[in-house]
Amino acid sequence: MPLAALIFSLSWGRYPLSFIKILSILFRTDAFAAVTTADYNIFMNIRLPRTLFVFLSGGAIGLSGVSLQSLFRNPLVAPDIIGVSTGASLGAAIGIVLLHTSAAGIQLCAFAGGIGATLLVLQLSNIGGEHSLIRLVLAGVIINALAGAGVSLIKYMADPLNELPALEFWLMGCFNVITWKKLAAFLPIAVAGCSFIILFRRQLNILSLGDEEAAALGTPVKKMRLLFIITSTLLVASVVSAAGIISWIGLIAPHVIRLLFGNNNYKVAPLSFMCGAALLLFADTVARSLSGNEIPVSIITAVIGAPILAQLMLRRNNDIWIGI
């Protein structure tokens, strides 16, 4: 599935490229098909870095969803619950409207906002020395509400002709600004973060049993939970800071895999990476191919994700595992 989505994304678009022509570009030969300068530039400088970034982003968000759903023992949890997306939105809003910074500056502000919001959630949930999943969820609700209010206030202050449209478009998510440089900056975080979650998926299985059971099995509960939350935050913040808010993937990909393969994270974690990558590749390809003006990708992911979730609810009925 991800390989088919990858080939589809590389070849399809408003400027289609056949698979044979792609091979000619990659092998730098005209033996397979004639390649023009436009073909080469579009593929190598625009489509290839974007497709690779989308692939890694979808996989990273899917893995973050697996991690957080297992930690909170709730399949309705998405990366938004720890405040990273809303915090990144506030950071981007500050960069666009208040600081009038460059694209790189906006990305840095968004990344700092996502990380800062999650750190506030962790700090707030630990006030009084008591730490629990319920307190973490409540802290996430508080920080999300405050960050959302901050974004609304900055929208109110923004120039309606220039700043407000730029902010709204960023909030809807789009990969049209991805370059080799941004891919290179994201690659180490994606590889390290995804590798950590996949390599330690046994601990995710144990943590999903509950704190007392995990501690009885010798797992350092607080330490491992913090590491998984930080890793998920870094992955999501890196994606959001570069491309804006990407909705639904972190919620839907683990659901699809659990429906097909059960709840064991040994299978769910790596397969959710593949499923998230394939879903986001398909959504991004549709977003940039349907019309002359590129559609924000979160619109497509919502159109895809909502029916999938509804279908999963109907099929699973009472088997869905919910409980904090």
PDB file of C-alpha atoms in Angstrom, residues 1-12 55 278 281-282 285:
ATOM      1  CA  MET A   1       0.000   0.000   0.000  1.00  0.00           C
ATOM      2  CA  PRO A   2       2.657   2.650   0.865  1.00  0.00           C
ATOM      3  CA  LEU A   3       4.759   1.705  -2.189  1.00  0.00           C
ATOM      4  CA  ALA A   4       1.738   2.097  -4.490  1.00  0.00           C
ATOM      5  CA  ALA A   5       0.894   5.426  -2.834  1.00  0.00           C
ATOM      6  CA  LEU A   6       4.513   6.559  -3.229  1.00  0.00           C
ATOM      7  CA  ILE A   7       4.559   5.745  -6.961  1.00  0.00           C
ATOM      8  CA  PHE A   8       1.135   7.348  -7.406  1.00  0.00           C
ATOM      9  CA  SER A   9       2.281  10.520  -5.664  1.00  0.00           C
ATOM     10  CA  LEU A  10       5.503  10.759  -7.686  1.00  0.00           C
ATOM     11  CA  SER A  11       3.793  10.300 -11.040  1.00  0.00           C
ATOM     12  CA  TRP A  12       0.414  11.988 -10.644  1.00  0.00           C
ATOM     13  CA  PHE A  55       5.703   9.971   3.326  1.00  0.00           C
ATOM     14  CA  ALA A 278      -0.038   5.977   2.506  1.00  0.00           C
ATOM     15  CA  LEU A 281       0.425  10.605   0.343  1.00  0.00           C
ATOM     16  CA  PHE A 282      -2.974   9.934  -1.183  1.00  0.00           C
ATOM     17  CA  THR A 285      -1.772  13.969  -4.227  1.00  0.00           C
TER      18      THR A 285
END
